[in-house]
Coordinates of C-alpha atoms in Angstrom, one line a residue:
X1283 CA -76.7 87.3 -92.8
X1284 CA -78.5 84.5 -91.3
X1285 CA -75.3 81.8 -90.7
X1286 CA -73.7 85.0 -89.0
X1287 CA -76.2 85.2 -87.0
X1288 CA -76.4 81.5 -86.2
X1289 CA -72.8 81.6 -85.1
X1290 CA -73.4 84.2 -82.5
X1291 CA -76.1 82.8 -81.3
X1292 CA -74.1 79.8 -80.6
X1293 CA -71.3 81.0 -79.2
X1294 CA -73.4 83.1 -76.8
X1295 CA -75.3 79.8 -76.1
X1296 CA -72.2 78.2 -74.9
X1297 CA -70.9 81.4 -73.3
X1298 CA -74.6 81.1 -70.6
X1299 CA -73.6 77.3 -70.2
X1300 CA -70.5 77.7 -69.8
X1301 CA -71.4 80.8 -66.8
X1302 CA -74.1 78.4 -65.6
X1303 CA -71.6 75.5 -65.1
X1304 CA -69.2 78.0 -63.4
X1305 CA -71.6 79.3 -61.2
X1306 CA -73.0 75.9 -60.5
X1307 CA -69.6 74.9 -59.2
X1308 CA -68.6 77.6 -57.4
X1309 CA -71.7 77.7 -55.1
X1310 CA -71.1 73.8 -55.2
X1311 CA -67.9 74.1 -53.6
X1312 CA -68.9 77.2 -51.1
X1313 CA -71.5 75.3 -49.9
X1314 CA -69.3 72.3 -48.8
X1315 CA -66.8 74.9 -47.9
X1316 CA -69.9 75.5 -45.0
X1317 CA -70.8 72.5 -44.7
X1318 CA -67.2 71.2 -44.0
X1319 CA -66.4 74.2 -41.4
X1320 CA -69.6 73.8 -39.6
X1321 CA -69.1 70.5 -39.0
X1322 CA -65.2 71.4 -38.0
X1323 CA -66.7 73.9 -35.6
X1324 CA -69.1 71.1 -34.3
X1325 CA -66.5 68.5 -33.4
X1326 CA -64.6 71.4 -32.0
X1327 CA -67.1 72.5 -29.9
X1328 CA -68.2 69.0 -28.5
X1329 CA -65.1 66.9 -28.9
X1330 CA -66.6 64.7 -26.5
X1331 CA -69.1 63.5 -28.6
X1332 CA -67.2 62.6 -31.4
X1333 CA -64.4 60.8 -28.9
X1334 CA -67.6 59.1 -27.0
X1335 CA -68.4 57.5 -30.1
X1336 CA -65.3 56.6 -31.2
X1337 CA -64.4 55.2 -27.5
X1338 CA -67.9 52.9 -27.6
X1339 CA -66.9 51.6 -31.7
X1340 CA -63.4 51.2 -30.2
X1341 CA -63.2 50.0 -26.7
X1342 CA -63.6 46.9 -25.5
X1343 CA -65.5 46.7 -22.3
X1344 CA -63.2 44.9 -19.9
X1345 CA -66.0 42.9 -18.2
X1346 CA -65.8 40.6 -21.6
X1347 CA -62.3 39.6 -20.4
X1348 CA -61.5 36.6 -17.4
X1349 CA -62.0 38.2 -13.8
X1350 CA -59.3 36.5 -12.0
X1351 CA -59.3 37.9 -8.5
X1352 CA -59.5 41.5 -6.3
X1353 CA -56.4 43.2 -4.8
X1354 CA -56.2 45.8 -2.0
X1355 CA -54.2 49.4 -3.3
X1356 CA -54.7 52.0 -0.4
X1357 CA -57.7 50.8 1.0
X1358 CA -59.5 50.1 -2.3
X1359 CA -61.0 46.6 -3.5
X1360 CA -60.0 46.5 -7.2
X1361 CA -60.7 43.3 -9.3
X1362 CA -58.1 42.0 -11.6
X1363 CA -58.8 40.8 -15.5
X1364 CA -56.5 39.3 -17.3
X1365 CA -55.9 40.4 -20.9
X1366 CA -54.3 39.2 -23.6
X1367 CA -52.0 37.2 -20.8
X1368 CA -51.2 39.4 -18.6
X1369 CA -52.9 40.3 -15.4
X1370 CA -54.2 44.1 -14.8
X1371 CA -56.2 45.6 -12.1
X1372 CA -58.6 48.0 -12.8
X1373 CA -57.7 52.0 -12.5
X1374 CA -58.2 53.7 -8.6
X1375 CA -59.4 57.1 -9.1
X1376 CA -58.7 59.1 -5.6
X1377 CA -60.2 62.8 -4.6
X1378 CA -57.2 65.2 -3.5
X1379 CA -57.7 67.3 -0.7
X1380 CA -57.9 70.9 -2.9
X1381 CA -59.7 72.5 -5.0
X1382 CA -59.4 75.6 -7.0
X1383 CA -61.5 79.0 -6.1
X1384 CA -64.1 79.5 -8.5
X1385 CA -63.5 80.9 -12.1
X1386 CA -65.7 82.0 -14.7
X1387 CA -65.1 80.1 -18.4
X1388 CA -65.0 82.4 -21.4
X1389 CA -65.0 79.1 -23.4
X1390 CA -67.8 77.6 -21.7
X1391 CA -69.3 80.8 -20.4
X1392 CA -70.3 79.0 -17.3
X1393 CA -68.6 79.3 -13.6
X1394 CA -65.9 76.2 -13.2
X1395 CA -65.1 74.9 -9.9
X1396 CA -61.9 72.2 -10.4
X1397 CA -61.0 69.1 -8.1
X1398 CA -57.7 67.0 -8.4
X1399 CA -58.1 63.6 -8.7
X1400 CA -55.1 61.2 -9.0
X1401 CA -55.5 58.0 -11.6
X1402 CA -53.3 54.7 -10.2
X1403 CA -53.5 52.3 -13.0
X1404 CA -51.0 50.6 -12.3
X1405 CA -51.7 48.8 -8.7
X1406 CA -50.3 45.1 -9.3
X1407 CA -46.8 43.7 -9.2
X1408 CA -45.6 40.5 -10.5
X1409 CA -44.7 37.2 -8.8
X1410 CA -41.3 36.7 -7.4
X1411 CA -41.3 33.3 -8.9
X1412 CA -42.6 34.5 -12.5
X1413 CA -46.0 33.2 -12.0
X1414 CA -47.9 35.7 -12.9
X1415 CA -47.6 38.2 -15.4
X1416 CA -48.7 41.9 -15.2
X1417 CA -49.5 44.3 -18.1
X1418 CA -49.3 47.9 -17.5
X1419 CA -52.3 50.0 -18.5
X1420 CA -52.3 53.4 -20.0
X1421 CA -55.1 55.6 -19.5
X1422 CA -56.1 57.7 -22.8
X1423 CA -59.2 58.9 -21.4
X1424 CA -61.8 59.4 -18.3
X1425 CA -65.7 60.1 -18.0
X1426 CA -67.5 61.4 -15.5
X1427 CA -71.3 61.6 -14.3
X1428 CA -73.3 62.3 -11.9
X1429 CA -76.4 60.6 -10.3
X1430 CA -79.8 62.5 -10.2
X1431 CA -79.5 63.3 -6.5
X1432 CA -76.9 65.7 -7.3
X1433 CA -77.7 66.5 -10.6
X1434 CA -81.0 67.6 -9.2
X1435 CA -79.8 69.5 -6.2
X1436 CA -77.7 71.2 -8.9
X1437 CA -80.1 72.3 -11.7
X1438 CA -77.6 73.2 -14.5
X1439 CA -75.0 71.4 -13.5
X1440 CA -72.4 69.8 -16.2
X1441 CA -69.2 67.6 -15.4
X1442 CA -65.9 67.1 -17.7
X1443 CA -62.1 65.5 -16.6
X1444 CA -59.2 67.1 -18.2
X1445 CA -56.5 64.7 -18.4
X1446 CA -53.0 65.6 -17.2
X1447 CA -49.2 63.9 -16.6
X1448 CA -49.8 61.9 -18.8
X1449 CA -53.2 59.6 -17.3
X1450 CA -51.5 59.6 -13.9
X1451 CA -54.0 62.5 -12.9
X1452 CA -56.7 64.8 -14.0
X1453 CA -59.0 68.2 -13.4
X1454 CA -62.7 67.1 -12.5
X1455 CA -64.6 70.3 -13.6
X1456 CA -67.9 71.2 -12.7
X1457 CA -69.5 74.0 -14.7
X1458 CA -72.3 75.5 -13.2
X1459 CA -75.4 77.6 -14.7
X1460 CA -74.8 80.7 -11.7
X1461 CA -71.6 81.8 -9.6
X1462 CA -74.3 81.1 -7.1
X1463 CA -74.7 77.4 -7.8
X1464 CA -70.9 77.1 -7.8
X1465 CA -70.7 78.6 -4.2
X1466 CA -73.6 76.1 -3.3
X1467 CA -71.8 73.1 -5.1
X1468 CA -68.5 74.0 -2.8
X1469 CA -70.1 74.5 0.6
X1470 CA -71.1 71.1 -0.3
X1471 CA -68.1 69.7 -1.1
X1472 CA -66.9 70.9 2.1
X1473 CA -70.0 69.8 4.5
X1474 CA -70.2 66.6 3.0
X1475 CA -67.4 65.6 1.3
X1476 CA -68.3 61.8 1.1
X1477 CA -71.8 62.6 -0.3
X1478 CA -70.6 64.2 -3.3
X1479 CA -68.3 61.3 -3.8
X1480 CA -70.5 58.7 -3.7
X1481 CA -72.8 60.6 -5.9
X1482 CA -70.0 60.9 -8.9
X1483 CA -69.1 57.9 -11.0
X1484 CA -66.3 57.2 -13.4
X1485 CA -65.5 55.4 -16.4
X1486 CA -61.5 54.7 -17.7
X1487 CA -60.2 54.2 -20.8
X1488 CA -56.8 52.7 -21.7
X1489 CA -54.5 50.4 -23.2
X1490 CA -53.2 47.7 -22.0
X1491 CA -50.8 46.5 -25.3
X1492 CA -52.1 46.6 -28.0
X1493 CA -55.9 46.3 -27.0
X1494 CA -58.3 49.0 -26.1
X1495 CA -60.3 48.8 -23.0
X1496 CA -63.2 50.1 -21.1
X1497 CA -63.4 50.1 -17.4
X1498 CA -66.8 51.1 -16.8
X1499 CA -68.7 52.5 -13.5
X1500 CA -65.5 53.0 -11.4
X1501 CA -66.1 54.6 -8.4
X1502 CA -64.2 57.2 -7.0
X1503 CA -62.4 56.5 -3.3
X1504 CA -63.9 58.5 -0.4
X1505 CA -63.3 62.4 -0.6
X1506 CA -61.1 63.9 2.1
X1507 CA -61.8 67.0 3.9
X1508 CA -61.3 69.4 1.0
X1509 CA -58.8 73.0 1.7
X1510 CA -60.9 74.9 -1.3
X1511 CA -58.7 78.3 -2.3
X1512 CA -61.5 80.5 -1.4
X1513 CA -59.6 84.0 -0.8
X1514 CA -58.5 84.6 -4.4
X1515 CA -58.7 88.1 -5.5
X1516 CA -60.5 88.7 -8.5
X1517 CA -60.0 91.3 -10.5
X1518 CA -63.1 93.1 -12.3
X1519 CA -61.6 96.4 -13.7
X1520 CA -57.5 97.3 -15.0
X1521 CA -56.5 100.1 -17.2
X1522 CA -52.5 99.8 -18.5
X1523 CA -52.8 102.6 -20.7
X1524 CA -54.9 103.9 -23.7
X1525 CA -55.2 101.4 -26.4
X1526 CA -59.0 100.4 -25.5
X1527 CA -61.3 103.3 -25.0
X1528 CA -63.4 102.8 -21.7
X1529 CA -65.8 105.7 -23.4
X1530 CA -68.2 102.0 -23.8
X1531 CA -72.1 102.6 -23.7
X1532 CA -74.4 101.1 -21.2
X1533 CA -74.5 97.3 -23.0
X1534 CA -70.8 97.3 -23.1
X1535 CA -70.6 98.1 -18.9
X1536 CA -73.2 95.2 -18.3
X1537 CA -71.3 92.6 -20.4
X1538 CA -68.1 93.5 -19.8
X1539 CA -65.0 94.6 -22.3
X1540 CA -61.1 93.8 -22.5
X1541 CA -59.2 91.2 -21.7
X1542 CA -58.5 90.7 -18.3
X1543 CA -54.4 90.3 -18.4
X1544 CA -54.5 94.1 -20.3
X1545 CA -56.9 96.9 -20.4
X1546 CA -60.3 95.0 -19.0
X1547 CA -64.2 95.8 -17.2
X1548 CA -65.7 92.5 -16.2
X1549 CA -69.1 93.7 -16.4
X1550 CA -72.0 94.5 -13.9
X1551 CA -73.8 91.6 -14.7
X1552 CA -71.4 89.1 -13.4
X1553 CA -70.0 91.7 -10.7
X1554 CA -73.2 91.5 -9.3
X1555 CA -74.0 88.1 -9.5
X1556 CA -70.7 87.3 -7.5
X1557 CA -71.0 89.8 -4.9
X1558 CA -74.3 91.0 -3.8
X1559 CA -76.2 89.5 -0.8
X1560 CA -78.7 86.6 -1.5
X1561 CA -81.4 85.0 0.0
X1562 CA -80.6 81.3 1.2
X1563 CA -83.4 79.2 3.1
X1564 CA -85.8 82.3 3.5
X1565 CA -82.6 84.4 5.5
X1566 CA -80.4 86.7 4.1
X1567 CA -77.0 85.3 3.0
X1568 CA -73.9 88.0 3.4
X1569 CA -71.7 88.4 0.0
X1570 CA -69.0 88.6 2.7
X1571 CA -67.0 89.9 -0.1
X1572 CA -63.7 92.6 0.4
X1573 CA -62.9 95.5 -2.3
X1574 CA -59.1 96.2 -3.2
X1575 CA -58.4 99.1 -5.8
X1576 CA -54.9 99.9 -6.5
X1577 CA -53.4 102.9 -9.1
X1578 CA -50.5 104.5 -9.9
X1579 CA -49.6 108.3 -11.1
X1580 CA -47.8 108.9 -13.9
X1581 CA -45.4 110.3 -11.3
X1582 CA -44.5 106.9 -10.4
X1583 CA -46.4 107.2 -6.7
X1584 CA -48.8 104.2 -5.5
X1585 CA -52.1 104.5 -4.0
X1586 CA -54.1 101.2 -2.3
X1587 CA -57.3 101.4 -0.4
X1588 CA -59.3 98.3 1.0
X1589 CA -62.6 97.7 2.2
X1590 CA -64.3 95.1 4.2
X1591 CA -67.5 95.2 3.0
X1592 CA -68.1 95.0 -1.0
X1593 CA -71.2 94.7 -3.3
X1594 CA -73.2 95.6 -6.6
X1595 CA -76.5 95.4 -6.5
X1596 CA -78.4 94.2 -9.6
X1597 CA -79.9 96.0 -12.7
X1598 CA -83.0 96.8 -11.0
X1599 CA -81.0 99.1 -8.8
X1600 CA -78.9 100.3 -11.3
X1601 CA -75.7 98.4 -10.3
X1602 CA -75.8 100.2 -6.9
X1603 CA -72.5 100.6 -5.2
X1604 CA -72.1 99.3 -1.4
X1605 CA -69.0 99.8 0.4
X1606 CA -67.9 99.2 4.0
X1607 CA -65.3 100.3 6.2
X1608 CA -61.7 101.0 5.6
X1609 CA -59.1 98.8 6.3
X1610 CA -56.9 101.8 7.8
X1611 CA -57.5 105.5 5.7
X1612 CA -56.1 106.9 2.8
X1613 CA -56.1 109.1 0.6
X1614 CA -57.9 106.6 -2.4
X1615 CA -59.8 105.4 0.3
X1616 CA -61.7 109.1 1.0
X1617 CA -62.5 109.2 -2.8
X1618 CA -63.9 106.1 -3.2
X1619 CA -66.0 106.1 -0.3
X1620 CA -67.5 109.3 -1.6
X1621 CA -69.5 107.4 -4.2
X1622 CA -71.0 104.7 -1.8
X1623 CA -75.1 104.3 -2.8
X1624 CA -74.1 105.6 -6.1
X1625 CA -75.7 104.0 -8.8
X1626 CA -73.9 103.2 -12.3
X1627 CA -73.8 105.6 -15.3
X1628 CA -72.7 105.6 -18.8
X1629 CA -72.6 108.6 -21.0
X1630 CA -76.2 107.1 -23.0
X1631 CA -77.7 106.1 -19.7
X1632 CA -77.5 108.5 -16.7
X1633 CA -78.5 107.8 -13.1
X1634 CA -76.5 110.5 -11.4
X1635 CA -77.9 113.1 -9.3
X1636 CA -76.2 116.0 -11.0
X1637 CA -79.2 118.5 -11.9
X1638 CA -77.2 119.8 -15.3
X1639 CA -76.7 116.7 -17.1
X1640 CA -74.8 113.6 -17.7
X1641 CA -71.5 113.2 -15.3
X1642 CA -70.3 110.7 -17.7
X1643 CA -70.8 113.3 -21.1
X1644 CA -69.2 115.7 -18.8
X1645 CA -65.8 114.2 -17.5
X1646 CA -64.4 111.8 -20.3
X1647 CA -67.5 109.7 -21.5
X1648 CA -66.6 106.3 -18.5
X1649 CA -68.8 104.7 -16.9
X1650 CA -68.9 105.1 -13.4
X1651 CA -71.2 105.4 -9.9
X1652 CA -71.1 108.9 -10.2
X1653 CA -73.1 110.9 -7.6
X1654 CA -73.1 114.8 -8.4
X1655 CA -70.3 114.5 -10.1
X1656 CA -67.2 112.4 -8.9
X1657 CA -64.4 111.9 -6.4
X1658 CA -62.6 109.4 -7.9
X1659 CA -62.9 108.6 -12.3
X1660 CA -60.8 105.8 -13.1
X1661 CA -63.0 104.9 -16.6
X1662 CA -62.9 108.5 -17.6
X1663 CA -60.7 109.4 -20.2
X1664 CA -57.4 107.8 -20.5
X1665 CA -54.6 110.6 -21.0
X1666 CA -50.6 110.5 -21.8
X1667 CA -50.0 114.4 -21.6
X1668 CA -48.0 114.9 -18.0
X1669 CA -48.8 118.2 -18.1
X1670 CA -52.4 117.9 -17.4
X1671 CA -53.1 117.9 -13.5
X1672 CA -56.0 118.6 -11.7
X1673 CA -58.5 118.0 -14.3
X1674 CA -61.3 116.0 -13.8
X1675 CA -62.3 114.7 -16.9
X1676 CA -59.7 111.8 -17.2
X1677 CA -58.9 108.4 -15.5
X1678 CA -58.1 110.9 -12.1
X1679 CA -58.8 110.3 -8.7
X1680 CA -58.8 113.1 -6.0
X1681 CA -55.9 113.0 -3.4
X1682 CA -56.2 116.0 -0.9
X1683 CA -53.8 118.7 -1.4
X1684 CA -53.1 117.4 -5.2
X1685 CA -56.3 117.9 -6.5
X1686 CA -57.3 115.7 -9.1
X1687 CA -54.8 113.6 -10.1
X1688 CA -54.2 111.6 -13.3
X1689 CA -53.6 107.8 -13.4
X1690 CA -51.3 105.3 -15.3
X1691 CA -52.4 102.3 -14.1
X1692 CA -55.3 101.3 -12.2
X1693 CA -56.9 98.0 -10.7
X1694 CA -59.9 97.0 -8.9
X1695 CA -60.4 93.6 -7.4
X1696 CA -62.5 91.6 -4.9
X1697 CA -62.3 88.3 -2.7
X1698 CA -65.4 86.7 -0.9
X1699 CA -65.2 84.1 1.8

């Protein structure tokens, strides 16, 4: 009847309202469910912003406070402020003599080169008779810029301090756009040491009590002759055993795969970048780079080989492999060497000379600088069976009078002067 019908309409009424309200609120909450990680993934991703502003609300520059005098710390002119009663001297930041060999940041996804600076906040002692009363600052935080001499000798260039022992010292970190601009940036760190220091400026923070304070445009004191660890081997390919497949496709090889403490391939791109020859000034700049490659049988015995001369050409020419001479012969040596002006291969992309098809689709699926086909396969297929020997379609390498023999471990690393 019609007051039935009434009643159902009703309650289905409410039914849609109450689904509308529900879906309403749900997309309500999912969206500021985005909008709250988003912004989580902001401040993570640029905490310096967020600090920055909070430092400039916060801080209170320390220019607004009484200069009272200068003291001498180490060679360094510092002027004293009194705050809040008690007397401090502003922070001495001072260059150490080392620096780190260059790294690249998966974080930042930028090359880092790292100088040690040391922070003395602390400079000024009090009178004997009482007269004067020092405060002891704490430093929470420290900026860094450069001017636009540098910044323009170094297009790309970005700068950030990592704070360590507690404000007593910190990592000045330069990220650059290229390995290539890093190895610039360090040459010039060690040709002219006091031009890159005068060109860098710092600004403190700290406490000193209660109150917050700012010490702005501190220079840093001259920069000694720098001992940069330059001869750090790098290590661009490792196998540990078979948990990641190096059957990868061309795009994998090129950007690199792994994890470099564990089953890892840097990748061409970046191989190349850090080891072929450039041109510098209109002349041709060596790499100067060595090749170390290092395996192990299943059998428990060890091969090494070492060459003097290393590089990978770039994607125009395929990744081609260049070699030099041995450092002494061996056996890993010989099968390497066979493969010198090889140019890379994976199983979708084939630049090997073989006339019946892919090397890679043949032996195991790696990529590799085969030729026609291969002396040595350490990305081929990884295998666990001991019985398998002389088969050349897994992580092998060819050692005379053992044929081709399969490997547990394997690593391939570089160093360039």
């Amino acid at each position: 009847n019609r007051s039935s019908l009434e009643r159902l309409s009703k309650r289905l009424s409410r039914k849609k309202l109450n689904n509308f309200f529900s879906v309403s609120f749900s997309a309500k909450m999912q969206c500021w469910t985005l909008i709250a990680v988003l912004l989580g993934v902001a401040c993570w991703a640029s905490p310096a912003l967020g600090s920055g502003y909070q430092q400039q609300q916060l801080y209170t520059d320390v220019n607004s406070f009484a200069r009272v005098g200068t003291t001498k710390f180490r060679g360094s002119s510092l002027n004293v402020f009194e705050i809040d009663g008690v007397q401090v001297a502003e922070p001495r930041i001072a260059f150490r003599a080392s620096c780190n060999a260059l790294k690249y940041s998966r974080v930042y996804m930028k090359y880092r080169l790292t100088l040690s600076v040391s922070i003395d906040a602390n400079t000024l002692r009090s009178a004997k008779d009482g007269s004067k009363k020092v405060g002891q600052v704490t430093i929470t935080g420290l900026k860094v810029k450069a001017n636009k001499g540098l910044s323009s000798r170094q297009s790309g260039l970005s700068l950030m301090t990592i704070l360590k022992n507690s404000g007593r010292s910190a990592d000045l970190v330069f990220l650059c756009s290229s390995f290539r601009r890093c190895q610039y940036l360090r040459e010039e760190l060690l040709s002219n040491p006091s031009d890159v220091a005068e060109a860098l400026q710092f600004e403190a923070f700290g406490r000193v009590g209660s109150s917050p304070v700012r010490f702005g445009a501190v220079r840093g004191a001259s920069l000694p002759r720098l001992r940069c660890n330059r001869r750090r081997w790098i290590v661009f390919q490792r196998r540990v055993d078979g948990s990641l497949s190096f059957a990868q496709n061309w795009d994998a090889y090129v950007k690199g795969f792994g994890n470099p403490r564990s089953n890892y391939w840097m990748g061409l791109d970046r191989l190349s970048e850090m080891t072929k020859t450039s041109i510098k000034n209109g002349y041709k700049a060596t790499a100067r780079c060595r090749l170390r490659v290092e395996t192990q049988s299943f059998d428990g015995k060890k091969y090494k080989a070492e060459f003097k001369m290393f590089e990978v050409l770039g994607p125009e020419q395929r990744y081609l492999l260049r070699v030099g001479q041995q450092v002494g012969k061996t056996a890993l040596g010989t099968a390497l060497v066979w493969h010198n002006g090889a140019r890379f291969s994976t199983y979708d992309r084939d630049h090997d000379t073989h006339s019946r098809g892919s090397c890679s689709q043949l032996f195991g699926y790696g990529g590799w600088w085969y030729k026609g086909c291969h002396a040595s396969n350490i990305n081929g297929a990884y295998t666990t069976d001991k019985r398998i020997t002389n088969n050349p379609t897994y992580n092998t390498v060819h050692i005379s009078r053992r044929g081709y023999v399969p490997m547990k471990r394997t690593v391939m690393k570089f160093k360039c002067y």
